[in-house]
Coordinates of C-alpha atoms in Angstrom, one line a residue:
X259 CA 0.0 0.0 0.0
X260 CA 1.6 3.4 -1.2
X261 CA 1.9 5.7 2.2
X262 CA 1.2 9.5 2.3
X263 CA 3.7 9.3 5.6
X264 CA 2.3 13.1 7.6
X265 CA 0.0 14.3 4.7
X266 CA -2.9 12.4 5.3
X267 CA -6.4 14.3 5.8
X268 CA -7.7 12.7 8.9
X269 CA -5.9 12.0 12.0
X270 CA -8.0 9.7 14.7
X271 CA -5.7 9.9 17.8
X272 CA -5.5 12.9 20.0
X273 CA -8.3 15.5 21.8
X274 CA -9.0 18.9 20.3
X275 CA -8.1 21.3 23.7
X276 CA -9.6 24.4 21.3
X277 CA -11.7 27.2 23.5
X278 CA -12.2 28.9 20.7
X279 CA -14.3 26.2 18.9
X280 CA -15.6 23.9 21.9
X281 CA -15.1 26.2 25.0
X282 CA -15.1 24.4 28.4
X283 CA -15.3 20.9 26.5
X284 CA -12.6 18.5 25.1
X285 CA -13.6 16.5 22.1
X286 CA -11.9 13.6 20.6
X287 CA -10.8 13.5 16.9
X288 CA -13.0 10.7 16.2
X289 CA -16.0 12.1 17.6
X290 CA -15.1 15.3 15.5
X291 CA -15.1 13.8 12.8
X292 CA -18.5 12.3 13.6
X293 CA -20.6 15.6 13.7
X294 CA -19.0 17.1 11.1
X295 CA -20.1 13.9 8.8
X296 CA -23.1 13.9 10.6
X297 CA -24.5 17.5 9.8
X298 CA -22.6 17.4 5.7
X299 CA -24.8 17.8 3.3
X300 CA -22.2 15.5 1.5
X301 CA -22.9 12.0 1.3
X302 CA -19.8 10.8 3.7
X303 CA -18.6 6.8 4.7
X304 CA -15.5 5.5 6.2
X305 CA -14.0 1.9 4.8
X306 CA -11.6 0.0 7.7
X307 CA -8.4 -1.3 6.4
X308 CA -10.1 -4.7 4.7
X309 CA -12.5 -2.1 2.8
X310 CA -15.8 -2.6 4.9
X311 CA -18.2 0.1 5.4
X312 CA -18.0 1.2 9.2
X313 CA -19.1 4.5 9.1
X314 CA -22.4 6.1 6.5
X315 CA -23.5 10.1 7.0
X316 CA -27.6 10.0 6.8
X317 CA -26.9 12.2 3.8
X318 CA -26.7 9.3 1.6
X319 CA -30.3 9.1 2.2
X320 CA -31.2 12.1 0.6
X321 CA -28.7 11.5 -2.4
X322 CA -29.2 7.9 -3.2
X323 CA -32.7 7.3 -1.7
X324 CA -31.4 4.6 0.6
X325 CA -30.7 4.7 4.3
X326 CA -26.9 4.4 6.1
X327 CA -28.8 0.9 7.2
X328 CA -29.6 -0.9 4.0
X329 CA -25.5 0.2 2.7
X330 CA -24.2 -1.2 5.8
X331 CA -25.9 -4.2 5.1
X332 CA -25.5 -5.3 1.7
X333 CA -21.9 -4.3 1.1
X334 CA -22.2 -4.4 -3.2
X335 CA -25.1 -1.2 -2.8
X336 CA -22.4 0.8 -3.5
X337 CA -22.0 -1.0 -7.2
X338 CA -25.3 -1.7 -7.8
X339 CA -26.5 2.2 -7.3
X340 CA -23.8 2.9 -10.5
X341 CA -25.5 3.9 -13.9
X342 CA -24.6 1.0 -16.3
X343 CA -22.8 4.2 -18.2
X344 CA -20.2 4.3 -15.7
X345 CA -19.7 0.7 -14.1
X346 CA -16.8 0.7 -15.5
X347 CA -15.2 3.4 -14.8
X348 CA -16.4 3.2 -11.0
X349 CA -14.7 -0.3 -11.3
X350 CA -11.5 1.0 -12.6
X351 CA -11.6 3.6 -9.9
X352 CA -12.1 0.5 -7.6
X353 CA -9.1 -1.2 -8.9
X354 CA -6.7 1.6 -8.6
X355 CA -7.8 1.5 -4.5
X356 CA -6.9 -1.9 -4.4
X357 CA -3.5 -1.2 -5.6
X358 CA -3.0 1.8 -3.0
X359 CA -3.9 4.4 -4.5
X360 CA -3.7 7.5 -2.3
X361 CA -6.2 9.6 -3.7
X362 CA -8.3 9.5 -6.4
X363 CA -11.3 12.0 -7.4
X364 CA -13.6 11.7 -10.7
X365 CA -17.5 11.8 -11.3
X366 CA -20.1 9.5 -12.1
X367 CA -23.7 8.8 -12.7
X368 CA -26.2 6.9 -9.8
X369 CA -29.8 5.5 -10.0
X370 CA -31.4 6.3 -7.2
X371 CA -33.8 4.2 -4.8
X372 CA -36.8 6.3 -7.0
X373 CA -35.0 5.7 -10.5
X374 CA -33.7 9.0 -10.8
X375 CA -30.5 9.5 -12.5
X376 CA -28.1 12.0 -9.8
X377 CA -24.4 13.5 -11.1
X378 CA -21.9 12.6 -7.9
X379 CA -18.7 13.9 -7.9
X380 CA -16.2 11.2 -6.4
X381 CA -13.3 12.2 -3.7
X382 CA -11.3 9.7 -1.4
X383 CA -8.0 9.1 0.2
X384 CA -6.3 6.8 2.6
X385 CA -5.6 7.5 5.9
X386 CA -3.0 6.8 8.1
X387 CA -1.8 7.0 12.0
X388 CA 0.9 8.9 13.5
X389 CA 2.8 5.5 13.2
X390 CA 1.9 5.7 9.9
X391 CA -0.2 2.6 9.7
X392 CA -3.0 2.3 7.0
X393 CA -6.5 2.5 9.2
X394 CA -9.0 3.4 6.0
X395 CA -10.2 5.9 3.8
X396 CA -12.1 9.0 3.6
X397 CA -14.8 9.0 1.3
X398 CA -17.2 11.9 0.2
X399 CA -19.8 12.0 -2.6
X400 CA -21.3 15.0 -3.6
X401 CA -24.6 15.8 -5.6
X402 CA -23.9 17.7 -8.5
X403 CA -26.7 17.2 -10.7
X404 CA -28.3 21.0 -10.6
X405 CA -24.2 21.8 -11.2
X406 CA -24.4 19.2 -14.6
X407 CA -27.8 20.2 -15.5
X408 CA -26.7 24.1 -15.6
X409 CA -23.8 23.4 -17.7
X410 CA -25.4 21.1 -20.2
X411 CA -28.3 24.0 -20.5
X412 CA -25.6 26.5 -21.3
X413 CA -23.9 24.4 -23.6
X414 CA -26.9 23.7 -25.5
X415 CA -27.7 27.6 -25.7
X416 CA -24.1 27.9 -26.9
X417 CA -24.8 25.5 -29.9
X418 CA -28.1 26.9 -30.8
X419 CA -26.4 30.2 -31.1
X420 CA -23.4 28.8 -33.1
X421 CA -25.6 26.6 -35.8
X422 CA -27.9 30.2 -36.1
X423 CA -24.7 31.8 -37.0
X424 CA -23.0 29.4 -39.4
X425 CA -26.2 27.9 -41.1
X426 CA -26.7 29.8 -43.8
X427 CA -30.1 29.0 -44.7
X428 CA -31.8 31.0 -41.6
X429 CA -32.2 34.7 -41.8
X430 CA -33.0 37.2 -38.5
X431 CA -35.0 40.2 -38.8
X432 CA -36.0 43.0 -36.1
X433 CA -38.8 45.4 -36.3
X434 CA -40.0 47.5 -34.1
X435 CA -43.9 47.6 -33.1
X436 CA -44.6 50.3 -35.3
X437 CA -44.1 47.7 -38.2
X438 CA -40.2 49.3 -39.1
X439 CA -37.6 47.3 -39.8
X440 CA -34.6 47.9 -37.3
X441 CA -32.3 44.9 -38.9
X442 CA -32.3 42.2 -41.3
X443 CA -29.5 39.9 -41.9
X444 CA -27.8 39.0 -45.1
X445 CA -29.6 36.0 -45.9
X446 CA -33.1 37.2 -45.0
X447 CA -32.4 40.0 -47.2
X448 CA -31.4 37.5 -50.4
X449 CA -34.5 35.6 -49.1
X450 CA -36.2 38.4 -50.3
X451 CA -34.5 38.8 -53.0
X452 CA -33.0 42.7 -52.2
X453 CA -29.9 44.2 -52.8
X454 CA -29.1 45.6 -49.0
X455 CA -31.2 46.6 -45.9
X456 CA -31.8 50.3 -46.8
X457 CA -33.7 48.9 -49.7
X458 CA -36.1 47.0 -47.0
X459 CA -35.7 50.1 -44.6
X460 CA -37.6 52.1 -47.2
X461 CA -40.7 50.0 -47.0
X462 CA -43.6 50.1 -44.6
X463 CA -41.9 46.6 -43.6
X464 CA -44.8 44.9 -42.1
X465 CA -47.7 46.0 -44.5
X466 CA -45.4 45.6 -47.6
X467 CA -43.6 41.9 -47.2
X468 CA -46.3 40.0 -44.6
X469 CA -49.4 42.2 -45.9
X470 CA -51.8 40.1 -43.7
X471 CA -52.1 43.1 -41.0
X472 CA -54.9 41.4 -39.0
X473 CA -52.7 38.2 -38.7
X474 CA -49.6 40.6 -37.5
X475 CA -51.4 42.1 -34.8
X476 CA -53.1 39.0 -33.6
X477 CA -49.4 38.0 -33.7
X478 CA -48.3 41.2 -31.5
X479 CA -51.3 40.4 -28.9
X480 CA -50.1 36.8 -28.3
X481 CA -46.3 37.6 -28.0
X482 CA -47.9 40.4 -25.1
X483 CA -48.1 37.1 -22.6
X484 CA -45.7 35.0 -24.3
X485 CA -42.2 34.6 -24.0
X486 CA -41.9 33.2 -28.3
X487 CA -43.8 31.7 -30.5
X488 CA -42.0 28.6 -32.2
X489 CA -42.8 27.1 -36.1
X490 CA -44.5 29.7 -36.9
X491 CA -45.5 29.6 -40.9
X492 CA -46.3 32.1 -43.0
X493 CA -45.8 33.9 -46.3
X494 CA -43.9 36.6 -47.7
X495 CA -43.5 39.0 -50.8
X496 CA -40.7 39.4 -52.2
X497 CA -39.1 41.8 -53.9
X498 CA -40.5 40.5 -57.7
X499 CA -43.8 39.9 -56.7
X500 CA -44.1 36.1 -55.9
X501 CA -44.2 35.0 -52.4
X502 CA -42.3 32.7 -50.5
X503 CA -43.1 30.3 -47.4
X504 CA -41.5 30.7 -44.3
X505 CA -41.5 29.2 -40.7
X506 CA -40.1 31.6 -38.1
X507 CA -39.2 32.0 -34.5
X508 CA -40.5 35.1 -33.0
X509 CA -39.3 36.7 -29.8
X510 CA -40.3 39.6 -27.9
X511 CA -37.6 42.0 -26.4
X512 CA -38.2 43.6 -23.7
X513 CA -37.1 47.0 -21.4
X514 CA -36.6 46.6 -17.3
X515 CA -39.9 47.4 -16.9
X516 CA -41.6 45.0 -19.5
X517 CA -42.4 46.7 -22.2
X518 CA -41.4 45.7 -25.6
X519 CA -38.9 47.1 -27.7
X520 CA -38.8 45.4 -31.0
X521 CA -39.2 41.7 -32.1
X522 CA -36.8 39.7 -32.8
X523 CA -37.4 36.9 -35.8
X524 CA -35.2 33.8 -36.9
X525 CA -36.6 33.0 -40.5
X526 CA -36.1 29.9 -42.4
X527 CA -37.2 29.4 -46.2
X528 CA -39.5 26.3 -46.8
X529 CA -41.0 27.6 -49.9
X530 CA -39.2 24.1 -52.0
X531 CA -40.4 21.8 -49.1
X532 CA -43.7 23.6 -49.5
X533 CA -43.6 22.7 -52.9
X534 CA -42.7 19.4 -53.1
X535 CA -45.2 18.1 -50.4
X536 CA -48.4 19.9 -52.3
X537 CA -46.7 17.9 -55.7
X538 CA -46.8 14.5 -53.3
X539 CA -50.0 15.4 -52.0
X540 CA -51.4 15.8 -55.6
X541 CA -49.8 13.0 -57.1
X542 CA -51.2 10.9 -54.7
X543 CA -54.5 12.2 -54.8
X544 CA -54.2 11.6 -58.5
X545 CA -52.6 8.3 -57.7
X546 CA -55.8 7.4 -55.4
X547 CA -58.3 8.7 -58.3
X548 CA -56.8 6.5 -60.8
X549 CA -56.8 3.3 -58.5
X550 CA -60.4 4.1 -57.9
X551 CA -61.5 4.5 -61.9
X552 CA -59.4 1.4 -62.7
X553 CA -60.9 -0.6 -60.3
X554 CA -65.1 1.1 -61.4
X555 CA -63.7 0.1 -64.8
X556 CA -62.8 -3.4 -64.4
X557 CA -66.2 -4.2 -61.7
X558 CA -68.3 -2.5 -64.6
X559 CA -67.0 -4.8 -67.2
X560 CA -66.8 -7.7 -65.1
X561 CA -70.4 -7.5 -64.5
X562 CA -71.2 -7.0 -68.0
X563 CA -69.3 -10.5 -68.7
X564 CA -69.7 -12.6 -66.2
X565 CA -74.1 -12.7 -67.1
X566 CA -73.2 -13.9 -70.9
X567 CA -70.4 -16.7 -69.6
X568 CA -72.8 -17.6 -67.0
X569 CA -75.3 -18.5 -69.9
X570 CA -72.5 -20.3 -71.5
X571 CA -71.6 -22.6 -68.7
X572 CA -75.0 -23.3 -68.0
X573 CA -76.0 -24.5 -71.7
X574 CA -72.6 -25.9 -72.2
X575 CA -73.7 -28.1 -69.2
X576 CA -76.7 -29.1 -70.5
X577 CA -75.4 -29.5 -74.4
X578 CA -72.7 -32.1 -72.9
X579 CA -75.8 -33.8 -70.9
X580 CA -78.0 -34.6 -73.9
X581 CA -74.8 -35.3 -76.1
X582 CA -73.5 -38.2 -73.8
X583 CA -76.3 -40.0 -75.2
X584 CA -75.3 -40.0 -78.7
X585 CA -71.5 -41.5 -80.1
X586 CA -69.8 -38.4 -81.7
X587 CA -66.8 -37.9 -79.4
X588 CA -65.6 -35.0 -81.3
X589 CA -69.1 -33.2 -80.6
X590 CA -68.8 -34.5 -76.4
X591 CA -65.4 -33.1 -76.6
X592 CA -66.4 -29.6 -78.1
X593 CA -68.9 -29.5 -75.3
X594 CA -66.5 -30.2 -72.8
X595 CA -63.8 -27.0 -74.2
X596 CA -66.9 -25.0 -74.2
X597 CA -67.4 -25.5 -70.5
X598 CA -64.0 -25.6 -69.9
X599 CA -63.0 -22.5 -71.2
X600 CA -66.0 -20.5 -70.0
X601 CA -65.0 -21.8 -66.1
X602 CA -61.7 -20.6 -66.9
X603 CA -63.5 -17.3 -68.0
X604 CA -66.0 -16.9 -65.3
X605 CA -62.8 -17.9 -62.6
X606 CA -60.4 -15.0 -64.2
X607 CA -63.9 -12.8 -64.3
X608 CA -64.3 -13.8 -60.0
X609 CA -60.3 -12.6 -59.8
X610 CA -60.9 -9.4 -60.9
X611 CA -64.0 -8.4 -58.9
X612 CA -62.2 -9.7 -55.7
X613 CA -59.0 -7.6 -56.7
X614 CA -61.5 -4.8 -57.9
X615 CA -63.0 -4.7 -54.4
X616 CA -59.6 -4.7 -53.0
X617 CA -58.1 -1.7 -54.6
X618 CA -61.1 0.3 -54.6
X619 CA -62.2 -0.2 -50.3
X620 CA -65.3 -1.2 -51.3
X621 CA -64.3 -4.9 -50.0
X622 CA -66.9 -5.6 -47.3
X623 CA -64.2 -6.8 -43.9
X624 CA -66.1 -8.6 -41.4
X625 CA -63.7 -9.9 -38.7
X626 CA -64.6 -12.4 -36.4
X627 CA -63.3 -15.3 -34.0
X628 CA -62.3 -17.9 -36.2
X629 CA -61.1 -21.5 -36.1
X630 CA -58.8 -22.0 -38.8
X631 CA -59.2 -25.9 -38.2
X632 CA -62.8 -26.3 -38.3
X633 CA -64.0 -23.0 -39.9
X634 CA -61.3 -22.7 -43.1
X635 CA -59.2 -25.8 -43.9
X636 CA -61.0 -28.6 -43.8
X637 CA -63.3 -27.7 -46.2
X638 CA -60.6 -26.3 -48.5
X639 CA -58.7 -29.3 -47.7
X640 CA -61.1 -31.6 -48.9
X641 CA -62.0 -29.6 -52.0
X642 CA -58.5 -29.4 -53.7
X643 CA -57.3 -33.1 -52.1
X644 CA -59.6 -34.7 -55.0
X645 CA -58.0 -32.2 -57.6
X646 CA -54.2 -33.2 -56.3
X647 CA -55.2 -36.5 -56.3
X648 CA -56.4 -36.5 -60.1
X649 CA -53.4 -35.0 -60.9
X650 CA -51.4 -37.9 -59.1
X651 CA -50.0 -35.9 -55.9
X652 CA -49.6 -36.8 -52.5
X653 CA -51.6 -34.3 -50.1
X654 CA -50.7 -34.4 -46.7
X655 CA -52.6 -32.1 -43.9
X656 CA -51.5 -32.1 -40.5
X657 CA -52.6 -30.1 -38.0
X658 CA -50.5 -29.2 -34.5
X659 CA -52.9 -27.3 -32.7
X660 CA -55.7 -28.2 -30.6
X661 CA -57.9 -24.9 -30.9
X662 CA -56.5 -22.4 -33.6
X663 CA -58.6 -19.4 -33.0
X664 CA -57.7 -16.2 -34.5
X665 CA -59.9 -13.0 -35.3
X666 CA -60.1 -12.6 -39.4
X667 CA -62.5 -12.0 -42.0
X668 CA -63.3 -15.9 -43.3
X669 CA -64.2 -14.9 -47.4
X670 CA -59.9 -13.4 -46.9
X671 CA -59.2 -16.6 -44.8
X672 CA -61.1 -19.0 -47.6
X673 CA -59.3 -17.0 -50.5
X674 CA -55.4 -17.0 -49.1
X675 CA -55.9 -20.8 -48.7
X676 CA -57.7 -21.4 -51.7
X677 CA -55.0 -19.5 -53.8
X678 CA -52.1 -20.9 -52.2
X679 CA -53.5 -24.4 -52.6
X680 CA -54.3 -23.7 -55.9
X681 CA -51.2 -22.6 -57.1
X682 CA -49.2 -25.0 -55.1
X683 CA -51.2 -27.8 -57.5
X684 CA -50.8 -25.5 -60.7
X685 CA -47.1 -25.6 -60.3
X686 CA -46.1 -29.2 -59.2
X687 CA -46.1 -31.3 -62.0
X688 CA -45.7 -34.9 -59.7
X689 CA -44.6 -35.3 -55.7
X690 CA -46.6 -33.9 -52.9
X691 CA -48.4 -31.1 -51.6
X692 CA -48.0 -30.9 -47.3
X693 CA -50.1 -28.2 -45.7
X694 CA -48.9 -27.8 -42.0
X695 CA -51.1 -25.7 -39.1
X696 CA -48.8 -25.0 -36.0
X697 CA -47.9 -22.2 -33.6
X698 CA -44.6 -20.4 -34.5
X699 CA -41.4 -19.0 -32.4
X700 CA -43.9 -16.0 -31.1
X701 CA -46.6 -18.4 -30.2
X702 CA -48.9 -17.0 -32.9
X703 CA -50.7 -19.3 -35.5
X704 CA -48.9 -20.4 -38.9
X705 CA -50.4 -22.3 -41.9
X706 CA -47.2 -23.6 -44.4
X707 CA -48.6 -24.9 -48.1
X708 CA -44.9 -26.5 -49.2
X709 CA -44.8 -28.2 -52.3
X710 CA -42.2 -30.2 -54.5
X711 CA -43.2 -27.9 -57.9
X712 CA -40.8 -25.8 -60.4
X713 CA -40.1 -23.2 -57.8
X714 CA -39.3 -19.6 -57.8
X715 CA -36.5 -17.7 -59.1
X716 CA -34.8 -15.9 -56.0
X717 CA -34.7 -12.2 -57.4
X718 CA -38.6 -12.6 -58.6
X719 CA -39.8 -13.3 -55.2
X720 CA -40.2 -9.5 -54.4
X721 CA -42.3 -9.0 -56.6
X722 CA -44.6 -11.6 -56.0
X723 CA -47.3 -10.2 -54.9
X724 CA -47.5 -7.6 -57.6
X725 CA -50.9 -7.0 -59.0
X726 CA -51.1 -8.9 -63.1
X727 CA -47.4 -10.2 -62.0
X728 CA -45.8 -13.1 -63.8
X729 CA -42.4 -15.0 -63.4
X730 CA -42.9 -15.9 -67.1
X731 CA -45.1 -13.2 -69.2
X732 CA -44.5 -14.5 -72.8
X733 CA -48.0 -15.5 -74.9
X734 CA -46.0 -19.8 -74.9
X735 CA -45.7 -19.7 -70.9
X736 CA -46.7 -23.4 -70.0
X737 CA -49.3 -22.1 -67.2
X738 CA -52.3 -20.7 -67.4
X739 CA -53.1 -17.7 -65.1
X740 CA -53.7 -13.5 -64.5
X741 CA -51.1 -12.8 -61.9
X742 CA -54.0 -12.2 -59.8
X743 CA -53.9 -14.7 -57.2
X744 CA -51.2 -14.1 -55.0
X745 CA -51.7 -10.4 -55.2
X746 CA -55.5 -11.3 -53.7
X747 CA -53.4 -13.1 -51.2
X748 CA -51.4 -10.8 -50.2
X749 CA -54.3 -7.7 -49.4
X750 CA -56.2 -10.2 -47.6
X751 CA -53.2 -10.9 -45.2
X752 CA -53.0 -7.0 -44.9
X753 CA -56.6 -6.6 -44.1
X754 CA -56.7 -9.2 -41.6
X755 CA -52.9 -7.7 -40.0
X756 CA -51.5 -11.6 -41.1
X757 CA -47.8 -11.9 -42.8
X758 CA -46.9 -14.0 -45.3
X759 CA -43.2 -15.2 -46.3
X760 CA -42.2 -17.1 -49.0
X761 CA -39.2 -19.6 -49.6
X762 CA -38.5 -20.9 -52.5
X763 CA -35.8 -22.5 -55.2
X764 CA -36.0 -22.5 -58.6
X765 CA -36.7 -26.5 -59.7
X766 CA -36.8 -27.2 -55.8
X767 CA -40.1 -26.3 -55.1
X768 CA -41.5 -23.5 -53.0
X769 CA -43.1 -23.1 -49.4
X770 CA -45.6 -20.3 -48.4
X771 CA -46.3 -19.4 -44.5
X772 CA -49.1 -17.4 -43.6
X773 CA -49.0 -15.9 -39.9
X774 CA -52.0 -14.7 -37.9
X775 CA -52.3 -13.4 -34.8
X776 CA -53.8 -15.5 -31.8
X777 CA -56.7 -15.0 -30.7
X778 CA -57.7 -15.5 -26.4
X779 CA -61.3 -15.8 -26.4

């Protein structure tokens, strides 16, 4: 342990024999020591030679929020009270005690009982006899939070001050409350698009570059109680004629006895933000009004088809019923296309009302408790296992939850499956089809269609779920299809706040996961 030899702060042996300070009385060292701890508004403690706690001023109460009782008994208080910020630098300090360190002062943060966050400034130093043994150390803490606080508010003032001078984009006026103009700045007086300030000092400043008076003096009223008035927007004319947005900071200055001398403005020019977010705005709205006459348009035409191909289907079915009777298989099989191909209509016709709906918000969302089990799958399930089946693939369902309840809309719920299934057939020439229902990582519910079909090329997965979106758009693509289907999928999952991911490989199938949210009845 280094030694101080006679310079140490505290010596503990001895009586004070001073009239001066304790007439008629002799006092020990030790017990000196005592009151002065006692009555410091520091917070003060004493560690013995094997660095326990023997002595706590109640002070540390009122710093830290805990009394000298609870330190005294749980010896690591002293750590765990240390902002995470500075552990380690309170455990370096630590360190350098161990190795006999005489004295050692630096600040750091505390949490106190309450959770607030207190600045301490840190000073200790060993002690020693007049045989110059070790016997301790002197510690004292002291609260300097309102000391911090002070300085950071000064500093920040400091900044504001320096970016208002060195950004050149904000321009400072003052007028007086007569409407003159008592100072502009350089770049408020390009802002305006003047040569120099006795150009602006000519003006009636007020009436000739704001013009709205009654706004200016409703301005004036307000700044009577206030102290400023932040973002403030407006407009002003400049010196050609056009007018520019601004957003300003106004403040009032004032003489000892309150009145106001002139106001003082910090002026910024918005006009090209301005600009651009009324071109966003209308492009959008534009945007909007074109989604809303596309999607009119293709529910008006829809309509108008769907009644004839309905008529088709219908006497298709009944052509092919009285033709079974007779033996011309070239006739049966014209009746069959017929039907065919008007399903395949009336299905693409079905697509575009549901995508129509979609786009448009005219989609009628009814949420409600659903059981993705009973409600949703099995009846899908059963549907398409006859078509996979046909087609010679294995279909596998296998459910992993006893009661999958989540709150959805059940036409989106019947659609996503019925899509995914769909296209999960479409696209897998021969091996298997598995649809698996099971609760994920975050406990919520997840339906996977994976299938052994031609998979997905990596870079076109993003754009998936792209309305009239095709991996392959040439006229000799091998599969039929819109590029409907998995865009109806995806707005469903966004109406009904489900995700969906996809994996998939091209010529190693692909595997679509649809998450919604559980539902605690």
């Amino acid at each position: 342990m280094e030694k101080s030899k006679k310079n140490s702060l505290i010596e503990t042996k001895g009586t004070i024999h001073d009239e001066n300070l304790f007439p008629h009385r002799h006092v020990s060292k030790e017990k000196l020591f005592k009151i002065i701890a006692e009555f410091s508004t520091d917070w003060i403690y004493w560690l013995d030679p094997h660095n326990k706690i023997t002595y706590m001023s109640p002070s540390c109460r009122y710093i830290t929020g805990y009394s000298k009782e609870e330190f005294l008994k749980d010896r690591s208080l002293l750590i765990k009270i240390v902002d995470k910020t500075d552990l380690e630098k309170f455990i370096n300090h630590t360190r350098e005690i161990l190795k006999g360190k005489i004295f050692c002062s630096f600040e750091f943060m505390i949490v106190t009982k309450n959770g607030e966050k207190r600045f301490i400034s840190h000073t200790c130093q060993a002690v020693y006899d007049d045989n110059n043994k070790y016997i301790g150390r002197y510690i004292s803490n002291r609260d300097i939070t309102e000391i911090k606080n002070a300085w950071e508010k000064l500093d920040e003032k400091n900044k504001m001050l320096t970016n208002i001078y060195n950004d050149a984009s904000i321009g400072t006026y003052q007028i007086y409350p007569d409407g003159k103009l008592r100072f502009a700045n350089d770049v408020f007086i390009k802002m305006l698009g003047y040569n120099n300030l006795d150009e602006l000092k000519k003006l009636n400043f007020e009436k000739d570059i704001f013009q709205n008076e009654e706004d200016r003096n409703y301005l004036k009223k307000i700044l009577l109680h206030k102290n400023r008035i932040k973002n403030l927007e407006s407009t002003c004319k400049k010196k050609d004629g056009t007018r520019i947005y601004i957003i300003e900071q106004i403040t009032p200055v004032k003489d000892d006895n309150g009145r106001i001398i002139y106001y003082e403005s910090m002026v910024q020019n918005i006009t090209d933000k301005k600009k651009t977010k009324e071109l966003l705005i209308e492009a959008e709205t534009k945007k909007q009004t074109l989604e809303k006459l596309k999607a009119e348009f293709l529910a008006t035409i829809s309509h108008e088809i769907r009644t004839p191909v309905n008529i088709i289907v219908n006497l298709s079915q009944l052509l092919k019923n009285d033709l079974n009777s007779t033996n011309n298989e070239e006739v049966i099989e014209s009746a069959h296309i017929i039907e065919s191909e008007s399903k395949r209509i009336q299905r693409t016709i079905d697509l575009i009302l549901e995508i129509a709906q979609l786009t448009s918000g005219t989609y009628d969302f009814k949420p409600q408790p659903i059981n993705l089990h009973n409600d949703i799958l099995l009846d899908i399930i059963e549907k398409y296992k006859q078509v996979a089946n046909k087609k010679g693939l294995d279909f596998l369902y296998t459910s992993k939850i006893n009661r999958p309840l989540t709150f959805a809309d059940k036409h989106s719920c019947q659609q996503i499956f019925s899509q995914l299934i769909e296209n999960a057939i479409k696209y897998t020439p021969e091996g298997r089809i598995e649809i698996t229902l099971f609760n994920n990582s975050t406990e919520n519910i997840a339906v996977e269609i994976k299938d052994t079909g031609i998979g997905i090329n990596t870079e076109y997965i993003p754009y998936l779920f792209t309305i009239f979106s095709q991996e392959d758009n040439s006229y000799s693509r091998m599969f039929e299809g819109t590029g409907l289907g998995l865009a109806i999928v995806k707005k469903h999952c966004d109406l009904n706040n489900a995700s969906i991911n996809v994996v998939s490989k091209k010529g190693y199938g692909s595997s679509f996961t649809v998450i919604f949210k559980k539902y605690n009845d």
